[in-house]
PDB file of C-alpha atoms in Angstrom:
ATOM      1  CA  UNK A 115     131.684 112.258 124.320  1.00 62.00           C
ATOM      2  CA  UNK A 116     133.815 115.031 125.836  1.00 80.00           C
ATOM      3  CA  UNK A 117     132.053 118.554 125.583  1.00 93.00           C
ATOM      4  CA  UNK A 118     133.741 121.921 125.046  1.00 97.00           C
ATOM      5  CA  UNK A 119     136.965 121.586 128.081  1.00 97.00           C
ATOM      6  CA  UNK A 120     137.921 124.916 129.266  1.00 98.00           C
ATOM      7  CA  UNK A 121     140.855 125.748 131.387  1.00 98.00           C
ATOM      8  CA  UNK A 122     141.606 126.735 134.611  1.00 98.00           C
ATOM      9  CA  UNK A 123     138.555 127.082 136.032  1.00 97.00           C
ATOM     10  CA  UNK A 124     139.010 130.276 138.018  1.00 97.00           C
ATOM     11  CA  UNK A 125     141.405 132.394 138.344  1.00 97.00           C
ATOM     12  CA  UNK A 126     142.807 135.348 140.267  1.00 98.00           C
ATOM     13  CA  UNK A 127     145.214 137.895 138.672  1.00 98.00           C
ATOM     14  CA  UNK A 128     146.819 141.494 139.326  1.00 98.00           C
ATOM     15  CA  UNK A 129     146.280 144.787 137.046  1.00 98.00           C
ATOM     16  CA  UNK A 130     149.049 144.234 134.468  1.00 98.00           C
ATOM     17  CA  UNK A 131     149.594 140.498 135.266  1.00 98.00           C
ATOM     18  CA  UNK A 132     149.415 138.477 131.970  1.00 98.00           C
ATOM     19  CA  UNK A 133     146.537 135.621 131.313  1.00 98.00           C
ATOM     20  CA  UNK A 134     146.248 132.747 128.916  1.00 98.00           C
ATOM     21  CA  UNK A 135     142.985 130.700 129.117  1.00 98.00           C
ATOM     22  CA  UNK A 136     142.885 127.365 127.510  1.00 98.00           C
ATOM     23  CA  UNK A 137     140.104 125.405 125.275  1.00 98.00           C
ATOM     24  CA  UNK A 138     139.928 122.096 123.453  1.00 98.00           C
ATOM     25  CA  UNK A 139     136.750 121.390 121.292  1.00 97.00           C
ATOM     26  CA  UNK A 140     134.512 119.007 120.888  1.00 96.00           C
ATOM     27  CA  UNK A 141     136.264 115.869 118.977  1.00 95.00           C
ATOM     28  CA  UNK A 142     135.827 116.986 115.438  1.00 93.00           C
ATOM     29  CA  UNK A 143     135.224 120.362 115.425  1.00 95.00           C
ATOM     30  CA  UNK A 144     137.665 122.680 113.989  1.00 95.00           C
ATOM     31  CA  UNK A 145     136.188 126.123 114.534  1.00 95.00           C
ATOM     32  CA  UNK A 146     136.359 127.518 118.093  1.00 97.00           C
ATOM     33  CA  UNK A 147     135.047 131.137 118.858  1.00 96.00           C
ATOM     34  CA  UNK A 148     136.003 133.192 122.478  1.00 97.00           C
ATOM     35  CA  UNK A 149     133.467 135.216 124.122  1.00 97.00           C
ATOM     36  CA  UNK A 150     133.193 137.540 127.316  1.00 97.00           C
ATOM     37  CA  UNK A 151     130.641 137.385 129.403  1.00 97.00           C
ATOM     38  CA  UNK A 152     131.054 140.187 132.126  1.00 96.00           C
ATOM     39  CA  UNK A 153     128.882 139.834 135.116  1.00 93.00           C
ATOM     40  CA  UNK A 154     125.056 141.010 134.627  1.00 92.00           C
ATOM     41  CA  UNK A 155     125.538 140.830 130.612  1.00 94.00           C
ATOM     42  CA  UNK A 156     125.446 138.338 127.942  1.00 96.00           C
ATOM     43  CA  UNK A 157     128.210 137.296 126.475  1.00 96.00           C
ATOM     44  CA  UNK A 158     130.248 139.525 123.808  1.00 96.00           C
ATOM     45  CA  UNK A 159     132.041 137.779 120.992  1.00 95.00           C
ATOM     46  CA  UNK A 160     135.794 138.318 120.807  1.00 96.00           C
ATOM     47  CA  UNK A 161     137.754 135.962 118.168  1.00 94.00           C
ATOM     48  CA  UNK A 162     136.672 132.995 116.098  1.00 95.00           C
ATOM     49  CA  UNK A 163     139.643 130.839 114.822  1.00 96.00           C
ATOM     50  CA  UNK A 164     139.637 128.362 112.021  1.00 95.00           C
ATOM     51  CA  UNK A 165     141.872 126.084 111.005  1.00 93.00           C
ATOM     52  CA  UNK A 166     144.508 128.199 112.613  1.00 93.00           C
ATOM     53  CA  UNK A 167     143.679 131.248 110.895  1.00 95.00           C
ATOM     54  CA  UNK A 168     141.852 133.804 112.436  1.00 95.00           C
ATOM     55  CA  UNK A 169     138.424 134.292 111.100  1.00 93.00           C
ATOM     56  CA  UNK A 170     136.481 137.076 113.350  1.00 92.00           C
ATOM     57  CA  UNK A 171     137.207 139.544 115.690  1.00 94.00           C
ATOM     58  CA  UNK A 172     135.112 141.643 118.180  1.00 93.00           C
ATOM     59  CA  UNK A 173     135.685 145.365 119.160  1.00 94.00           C
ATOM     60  CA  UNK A 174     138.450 144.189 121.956  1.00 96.00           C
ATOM     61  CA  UNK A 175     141.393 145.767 122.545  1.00 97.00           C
ATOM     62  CA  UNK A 176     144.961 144.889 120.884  1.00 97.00           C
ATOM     63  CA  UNK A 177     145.727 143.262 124.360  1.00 98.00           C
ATOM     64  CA  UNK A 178     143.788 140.302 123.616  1.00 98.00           C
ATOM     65  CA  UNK A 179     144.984 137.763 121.328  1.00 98.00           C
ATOM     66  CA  UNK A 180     144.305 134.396 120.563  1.00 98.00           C
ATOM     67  CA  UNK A 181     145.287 130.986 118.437  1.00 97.00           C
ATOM     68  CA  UNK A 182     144.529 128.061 117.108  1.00 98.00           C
ATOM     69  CA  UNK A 183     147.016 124.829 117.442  1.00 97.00           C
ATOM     70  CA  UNK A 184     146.926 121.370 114.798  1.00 96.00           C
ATOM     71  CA  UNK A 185     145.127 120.021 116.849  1.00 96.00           C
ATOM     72  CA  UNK A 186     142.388 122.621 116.763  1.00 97.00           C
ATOM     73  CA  UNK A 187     142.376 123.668 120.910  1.00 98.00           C
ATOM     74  CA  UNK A 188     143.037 127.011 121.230  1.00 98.00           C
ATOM     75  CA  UNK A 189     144.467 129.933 123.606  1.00 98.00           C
ATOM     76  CA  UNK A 190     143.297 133.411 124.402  1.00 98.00           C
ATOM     77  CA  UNK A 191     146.110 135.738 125.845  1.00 98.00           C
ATOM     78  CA  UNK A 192     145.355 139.090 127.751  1.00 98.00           C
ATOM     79  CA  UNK A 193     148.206 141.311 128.765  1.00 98.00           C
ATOM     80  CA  UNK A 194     148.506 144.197 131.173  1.00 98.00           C
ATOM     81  CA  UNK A 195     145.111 143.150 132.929  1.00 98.00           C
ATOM     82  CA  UNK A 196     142.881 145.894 134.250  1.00 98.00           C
ATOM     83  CA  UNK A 197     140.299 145.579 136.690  1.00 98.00           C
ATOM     84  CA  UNK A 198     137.428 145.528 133.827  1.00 97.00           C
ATOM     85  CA  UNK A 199     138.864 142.054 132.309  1.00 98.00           C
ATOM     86  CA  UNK A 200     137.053 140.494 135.053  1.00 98.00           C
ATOM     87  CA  UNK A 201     134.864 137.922 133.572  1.00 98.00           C
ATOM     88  CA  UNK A 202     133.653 134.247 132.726  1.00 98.00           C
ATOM     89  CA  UNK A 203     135.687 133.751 129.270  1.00 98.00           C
ATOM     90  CA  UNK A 204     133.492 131.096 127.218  1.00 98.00           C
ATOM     91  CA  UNK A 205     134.985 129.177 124.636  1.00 98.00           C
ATOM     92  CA  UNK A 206     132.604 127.715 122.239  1.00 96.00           C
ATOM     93  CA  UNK A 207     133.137 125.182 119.390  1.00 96.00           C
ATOM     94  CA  UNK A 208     131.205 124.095 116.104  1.00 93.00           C
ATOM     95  CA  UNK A 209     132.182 121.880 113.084  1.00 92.00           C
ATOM     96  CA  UNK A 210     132.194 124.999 111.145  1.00 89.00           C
ATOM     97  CA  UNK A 211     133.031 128.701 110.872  1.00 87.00           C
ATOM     98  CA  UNK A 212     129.414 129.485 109.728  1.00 84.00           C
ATOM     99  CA  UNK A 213     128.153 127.322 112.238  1.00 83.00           C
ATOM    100  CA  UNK A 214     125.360 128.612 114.866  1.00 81.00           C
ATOM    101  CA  UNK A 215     123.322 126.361 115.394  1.00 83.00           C
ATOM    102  CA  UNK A 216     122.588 122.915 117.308  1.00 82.00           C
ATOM    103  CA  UNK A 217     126.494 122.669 116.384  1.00 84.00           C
ATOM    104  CA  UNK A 218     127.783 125.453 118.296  1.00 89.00           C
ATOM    105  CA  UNK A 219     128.158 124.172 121.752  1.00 94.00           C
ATOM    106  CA  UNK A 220     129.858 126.288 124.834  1.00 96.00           C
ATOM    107  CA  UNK A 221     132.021 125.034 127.282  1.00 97.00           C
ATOM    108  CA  UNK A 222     131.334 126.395 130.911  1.00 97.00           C
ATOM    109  CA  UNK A 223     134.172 128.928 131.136  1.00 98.00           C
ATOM    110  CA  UNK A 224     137.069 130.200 133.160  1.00 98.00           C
ATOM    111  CA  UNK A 225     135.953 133.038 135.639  1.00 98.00           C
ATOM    112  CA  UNK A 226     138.888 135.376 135.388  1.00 98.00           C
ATOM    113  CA  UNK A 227     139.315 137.749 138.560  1.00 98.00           C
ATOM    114  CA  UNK A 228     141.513 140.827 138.809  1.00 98.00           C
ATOM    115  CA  UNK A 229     142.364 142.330 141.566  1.00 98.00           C
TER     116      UNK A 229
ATOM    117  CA  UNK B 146     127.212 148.008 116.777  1.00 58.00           C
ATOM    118  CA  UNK B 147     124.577 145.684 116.642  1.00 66.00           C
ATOM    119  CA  UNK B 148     122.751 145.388 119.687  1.00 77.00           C
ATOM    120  CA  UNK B 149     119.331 143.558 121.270  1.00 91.00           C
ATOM    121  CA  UNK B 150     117.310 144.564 123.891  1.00 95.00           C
ATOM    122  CA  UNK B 151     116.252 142.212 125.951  1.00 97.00           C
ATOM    123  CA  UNK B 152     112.991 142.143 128.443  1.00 97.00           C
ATOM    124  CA  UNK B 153     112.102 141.781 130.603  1.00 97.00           C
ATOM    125  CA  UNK B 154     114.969 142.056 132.792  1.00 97.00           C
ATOM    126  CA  UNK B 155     114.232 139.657 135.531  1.00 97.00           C
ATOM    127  CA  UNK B 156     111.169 137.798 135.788  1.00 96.00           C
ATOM    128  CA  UNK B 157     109.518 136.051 139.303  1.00 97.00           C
ATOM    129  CA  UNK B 158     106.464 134.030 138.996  1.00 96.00           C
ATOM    130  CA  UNK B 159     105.011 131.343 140.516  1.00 97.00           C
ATOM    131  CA  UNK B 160     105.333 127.587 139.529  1.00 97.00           C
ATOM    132  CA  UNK B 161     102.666 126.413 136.905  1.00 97.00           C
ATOM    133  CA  UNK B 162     102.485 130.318 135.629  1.00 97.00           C
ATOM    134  CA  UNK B 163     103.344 130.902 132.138  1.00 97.00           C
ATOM    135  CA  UNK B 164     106.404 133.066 130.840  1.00 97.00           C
ATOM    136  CA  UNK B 165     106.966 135.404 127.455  1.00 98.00           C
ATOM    137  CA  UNK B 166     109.430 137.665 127.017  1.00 98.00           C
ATOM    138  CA  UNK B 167     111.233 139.141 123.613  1.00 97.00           C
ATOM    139  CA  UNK B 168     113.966 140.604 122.038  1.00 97.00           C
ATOM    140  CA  UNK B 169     114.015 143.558 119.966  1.00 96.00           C
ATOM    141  CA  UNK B 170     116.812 145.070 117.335  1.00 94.00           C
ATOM    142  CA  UNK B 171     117.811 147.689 115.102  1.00 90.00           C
ATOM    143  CA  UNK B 172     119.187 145.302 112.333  1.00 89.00           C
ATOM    144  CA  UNK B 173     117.649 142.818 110.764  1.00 90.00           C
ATOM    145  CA  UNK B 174     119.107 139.048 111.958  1.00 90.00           C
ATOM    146  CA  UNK B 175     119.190 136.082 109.446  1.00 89.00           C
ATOM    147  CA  UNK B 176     118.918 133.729 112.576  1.00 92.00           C
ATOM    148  CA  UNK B 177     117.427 133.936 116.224  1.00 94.00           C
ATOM    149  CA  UNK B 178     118.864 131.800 118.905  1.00 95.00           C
ATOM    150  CA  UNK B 179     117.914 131.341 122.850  1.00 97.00           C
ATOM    151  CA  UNK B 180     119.582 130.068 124.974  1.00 97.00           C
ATOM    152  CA  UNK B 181     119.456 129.041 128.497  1.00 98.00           C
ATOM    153  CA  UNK B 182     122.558 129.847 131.146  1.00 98.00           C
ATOM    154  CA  UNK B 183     122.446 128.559 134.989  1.00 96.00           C
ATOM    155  CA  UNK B 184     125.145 129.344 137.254  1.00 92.00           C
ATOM    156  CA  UNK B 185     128.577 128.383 136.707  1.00 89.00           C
ATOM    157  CA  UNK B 186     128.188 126.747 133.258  1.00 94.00           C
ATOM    158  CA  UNK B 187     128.162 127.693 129.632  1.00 96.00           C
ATOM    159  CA  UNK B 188     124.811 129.250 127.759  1.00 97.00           C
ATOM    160  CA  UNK B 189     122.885 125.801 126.115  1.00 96.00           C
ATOM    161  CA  UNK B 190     120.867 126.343 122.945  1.00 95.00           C
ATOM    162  CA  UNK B 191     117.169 125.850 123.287  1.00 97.00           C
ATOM    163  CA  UNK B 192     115.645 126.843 120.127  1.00 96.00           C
ATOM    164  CA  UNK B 193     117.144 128.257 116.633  1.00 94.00           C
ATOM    165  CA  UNK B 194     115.358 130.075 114.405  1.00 94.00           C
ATOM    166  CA  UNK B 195     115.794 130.668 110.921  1.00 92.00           C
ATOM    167  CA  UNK B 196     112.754 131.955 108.578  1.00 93.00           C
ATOM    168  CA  UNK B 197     110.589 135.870 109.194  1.00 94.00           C
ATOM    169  CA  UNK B 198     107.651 134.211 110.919  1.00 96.00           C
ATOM    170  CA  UNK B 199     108.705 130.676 111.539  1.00 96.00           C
ATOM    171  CA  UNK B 200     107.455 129.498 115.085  1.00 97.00           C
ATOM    172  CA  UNK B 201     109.164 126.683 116.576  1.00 97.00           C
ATOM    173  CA  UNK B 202     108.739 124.581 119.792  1.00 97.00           C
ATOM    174  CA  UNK B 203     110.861 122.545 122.153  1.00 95.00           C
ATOM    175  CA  UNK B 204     108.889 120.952 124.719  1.00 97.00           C
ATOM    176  CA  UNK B 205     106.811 123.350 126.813  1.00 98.00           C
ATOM    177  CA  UNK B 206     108.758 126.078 125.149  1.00 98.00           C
ATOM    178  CA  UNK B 207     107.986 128.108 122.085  1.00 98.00           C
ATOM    179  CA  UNK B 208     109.991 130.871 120.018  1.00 98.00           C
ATOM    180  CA  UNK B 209     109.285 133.379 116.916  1.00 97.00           C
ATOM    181  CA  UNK B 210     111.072 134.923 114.562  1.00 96.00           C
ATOM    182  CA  UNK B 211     109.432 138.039 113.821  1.00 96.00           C
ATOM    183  CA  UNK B 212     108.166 138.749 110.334  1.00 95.00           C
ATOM    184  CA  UNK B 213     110.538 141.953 110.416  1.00 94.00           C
ATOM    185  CA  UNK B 214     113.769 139.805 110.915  1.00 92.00           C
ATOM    186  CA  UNK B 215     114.210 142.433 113.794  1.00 93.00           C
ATOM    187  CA  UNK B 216     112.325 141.255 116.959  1.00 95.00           C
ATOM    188  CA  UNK B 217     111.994 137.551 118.821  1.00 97.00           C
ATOM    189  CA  UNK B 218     109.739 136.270 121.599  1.00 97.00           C
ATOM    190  CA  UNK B 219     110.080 133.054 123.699  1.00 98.00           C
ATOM    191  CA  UNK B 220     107.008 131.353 125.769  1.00 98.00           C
ATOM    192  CA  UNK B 221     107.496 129.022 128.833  1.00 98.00           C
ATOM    193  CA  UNK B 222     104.352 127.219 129.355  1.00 98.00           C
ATOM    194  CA  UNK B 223     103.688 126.031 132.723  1.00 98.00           C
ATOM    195  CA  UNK B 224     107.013 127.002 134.040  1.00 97.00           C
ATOM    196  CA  UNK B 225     108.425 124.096 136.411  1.00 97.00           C
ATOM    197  CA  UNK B 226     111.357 125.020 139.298  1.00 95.00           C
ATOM    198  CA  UNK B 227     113.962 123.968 137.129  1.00 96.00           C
ATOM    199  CA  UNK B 228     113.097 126.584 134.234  1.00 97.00           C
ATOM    200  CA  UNK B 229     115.302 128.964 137.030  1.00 97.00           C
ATOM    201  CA  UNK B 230     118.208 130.184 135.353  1.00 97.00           C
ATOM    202  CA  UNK B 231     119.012 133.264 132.979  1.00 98.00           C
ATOM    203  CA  UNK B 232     117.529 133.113 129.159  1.00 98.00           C
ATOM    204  CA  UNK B 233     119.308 134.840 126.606  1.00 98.00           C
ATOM    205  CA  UNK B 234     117.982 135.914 123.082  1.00 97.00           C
ATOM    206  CA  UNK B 235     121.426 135.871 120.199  1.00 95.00           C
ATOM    207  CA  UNK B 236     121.385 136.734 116.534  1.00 93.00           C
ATOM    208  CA  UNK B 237     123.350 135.919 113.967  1.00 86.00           C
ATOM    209  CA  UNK B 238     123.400 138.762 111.161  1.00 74.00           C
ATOM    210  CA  UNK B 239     125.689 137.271 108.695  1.00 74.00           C
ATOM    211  CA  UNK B 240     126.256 133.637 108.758  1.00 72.00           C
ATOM    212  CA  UNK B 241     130.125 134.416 109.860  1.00 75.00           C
ATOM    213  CA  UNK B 242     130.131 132.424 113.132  1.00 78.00           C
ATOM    214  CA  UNK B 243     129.935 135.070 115.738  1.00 87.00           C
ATOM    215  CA  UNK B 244     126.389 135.798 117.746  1.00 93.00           C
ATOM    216  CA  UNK B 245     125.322 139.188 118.713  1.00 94.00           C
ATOM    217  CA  UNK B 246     123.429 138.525 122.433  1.00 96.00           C
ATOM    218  CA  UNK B 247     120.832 140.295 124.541  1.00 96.00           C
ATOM    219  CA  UNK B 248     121.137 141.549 128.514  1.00 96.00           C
ATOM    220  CA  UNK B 249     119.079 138.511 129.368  1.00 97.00           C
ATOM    221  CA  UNK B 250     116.124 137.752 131.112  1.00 98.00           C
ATOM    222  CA  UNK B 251     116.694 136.225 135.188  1.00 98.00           C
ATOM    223  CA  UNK B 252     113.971 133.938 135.701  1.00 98.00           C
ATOM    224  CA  UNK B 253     112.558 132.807 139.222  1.00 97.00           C
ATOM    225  CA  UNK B 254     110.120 130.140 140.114  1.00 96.00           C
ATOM    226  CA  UNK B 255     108.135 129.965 143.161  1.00 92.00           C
ATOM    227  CA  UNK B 256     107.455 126.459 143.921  1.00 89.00           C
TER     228      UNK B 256
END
């Protein structure tokens, strides 16, 4: 079975250059949550979606967005990058809203540079 | 905010040693988590906890949840070269789906 698929990869963007990062869940899930995890630091929650509504949201700025499509992958959009968005951007997905356990699997992330 | 401080910070022993470090917070967590993150991939779940003073293993590694709800420790016994990576303590305060994680602890093995 597929695991969490983030994408692209990496990436390399200028200060007020627009992102979207991409993320499809494990086959069944229907919850998927986006995190930031800048360099030397664990990973900071940003938005859980569910069912295409939003259902969390971290102390981020109005610049980030996200959603959730029928077919429960997701997007997260940042506009007018600064230099501090650099990061790995985890996606992570789980049957379940309230799930954060065993069932809450991460995929490997898209390393977001900008320069 | 919520936050958990992690330690030690980074970690170098030598292969066959044993590990511990822990996790401390301000607010009390209904469930502990560590997790395990090597380079260029995704944090993996090694233990969950869920119950003040439940003690839980996974192979040569062991976690508690404190009896306060506020503080977690994990133990590597006989750490191998392949225990290298970055272990990271997360709570989860309210059930709502979003985890709360510590700095993390770097941890090197001398073969």
């Amino acid at each position: 079975d597929a695991g969490v698929t983030q994408s692209p990869t990496h990436l390399i963007k200028t200060r007020g250059q627009h992102v979207t990062l991409r993320c499809s869940p494990i086959s069944g899930h229907k919850s998927v949550s986006w995190y930031q995890q800048v360099l030397g630091q664990g990973p900071q929650f940003i938005f859980q979606y569910y069912e295409k509504e939003e259902r969390g949201r971290g102390n981020f700025p109005d610049r980030f967005s996200a959603r959730q499509f029928p077919n429960y992958s997701s997007e997260l959009n940042v506009n007018a990058l600064l230099l501090g968005d650099s990061a790995l951007y985890l996606c992570a997905s789980s049957p379940s809203p309230r799930t954060t356990n065993y069932g809450y699997t991460f995929g490997s992330g898209t390393r977001l540079t900008v320069v | 905010g919520q936050q958990l401080n992690q330690s030690p910070q980074s970690m170098f022993i030598q292969e066959g040693e044993d590990v511990s470090m822990n996790c401390t917070s301000s607010s009390i967590f209904n469930t502990w988590l560590w997790y395990k993150q090597e380079p260029g991939e995704g944090p993996v779940l090694l233990i969950a906890l869920y119950k003040a003073g439940e003690l839980t293993s996974n192979g040569r590694l062991t976690a508690q949840f404190g009896i306060t709800r506020k503080d977690s420790f994990l133990n590597i016994s006989a750490s191998i070269p392949s225990d290298v990576g970055i272990y990271f303590c997360a709570g989860d305060s309210r059930g709502q789906g979003n985890l709360i994680f510590g700095k993390g602890t770097k941890l090197s093995v001398k073969p």
